[in-house]
């Protein structure tokens, strides 16, 4: 049965956010909830199987080799964090799992600095166990390699750079490991790294990532929607002082983001990440924003990461070429292209308890309205408050 073999088998931005939370918000609590967007039906007994896999994570611990790799490759993270991570253990009591027929419920609750690491491993376990328990057979290892090589040969011709962002909804660790091995052995400079820290160490490539939506969702709960992006980025720069400089733009829509992305932040951050909505429209808005601040768009980068495949990448790169810097983070099209239906699931923060505050619902307003997450009444209120008429 599926299980993780390393505490670093997680996305890099989970660790960078954890470090920042420890420094700035150590008393904050958080709740997370599994969202089954694809309405997948789970077989009887799945909750018990997932429970056993999650319980097994309590034995994971950062090894000396992993600690050395992480510290050497991330000099912008202070040494005390790696000592903390060496002593960190997953606490399965923070996770509640129930099943009603084919419907699965997963909820997480605890201090934010601890619970922040659960999302990615739980999602990857759900995917891998789902394929295992339902007896679905993937293509062979040889075919996986051929699929990856075929894609890379096409990407090479576009003269672009790409990274792997596919941990959360991968088919399995075995496939993910094989994909990264194949990407690293491919004879070009197109592939530049992976968001998965353990696989970056195993295959001697670069760790890629900065922060995720939950960073800004918390800031909205504590400081309000109109200040969430501004203070989220200010606090990020307080911790990382210019490193890890790709800003996530769509937690409360790109429209709201650029209103708060003032000249100081626009100059400080290396670029922005696109994760929902029309990519070309986003590129146009981003180019206009930089130009309006007197900044050459070619000195900045957009990292595109929204459900990419070759056709989307080709269209985006054709538009951006010569206008702005660009790169791509590709997820399940690398790690779950094995001849089976890909799972459409997420696990999101749903409430947070700021220090000296009260439990507050948190939401995400995507540039794609169908991908809004959170309490519907809170979503409507935020849309009105941010004056986002086109999303109503």
Coordinates of N, CA and C in Angstrom, one line a residue, residues 17 57 88 167 267 289 315 330 365:
X17 N 6.6 28.4 3.6 CA 5.5 29.0 4.4 C 5.6 28.7 5.9
X57 N 2.6 8.1 8.8 CA 3.5 9.3 8.6 C 4.1 9.8 9.9
X88 N 10.4 17.9 14.1 CA 9.0 17.8 13.7 C 8.5 16.4 13.5
X167 N 3.2 17.1 -7.5 CA 3.2 16.2 -6.3 C 1.7 15.8 -5.9
X267 N 8.6 46.3 -7.8 CA 10.1 46.3 -8.1 C 10.8 45.2 -7.3
X289 N 0.6 46.3 -16.2 CA 1.0 46.8 -14.9 C 2.4 47.2 -14.8
X315 N 0.7 28.1 -26.8 CA -0.1 29.4 -27.0 C 0.5 30.5 -26.1
X330 N 4.5 22.6 -14.5 CA 3.6 21.6 -15.1 C 3.3 20.5 -14.0
X365 N -10.9 33.5 -3.9 CA -11.6 34.0 -5.1 C -10.7 33.8 -6.3

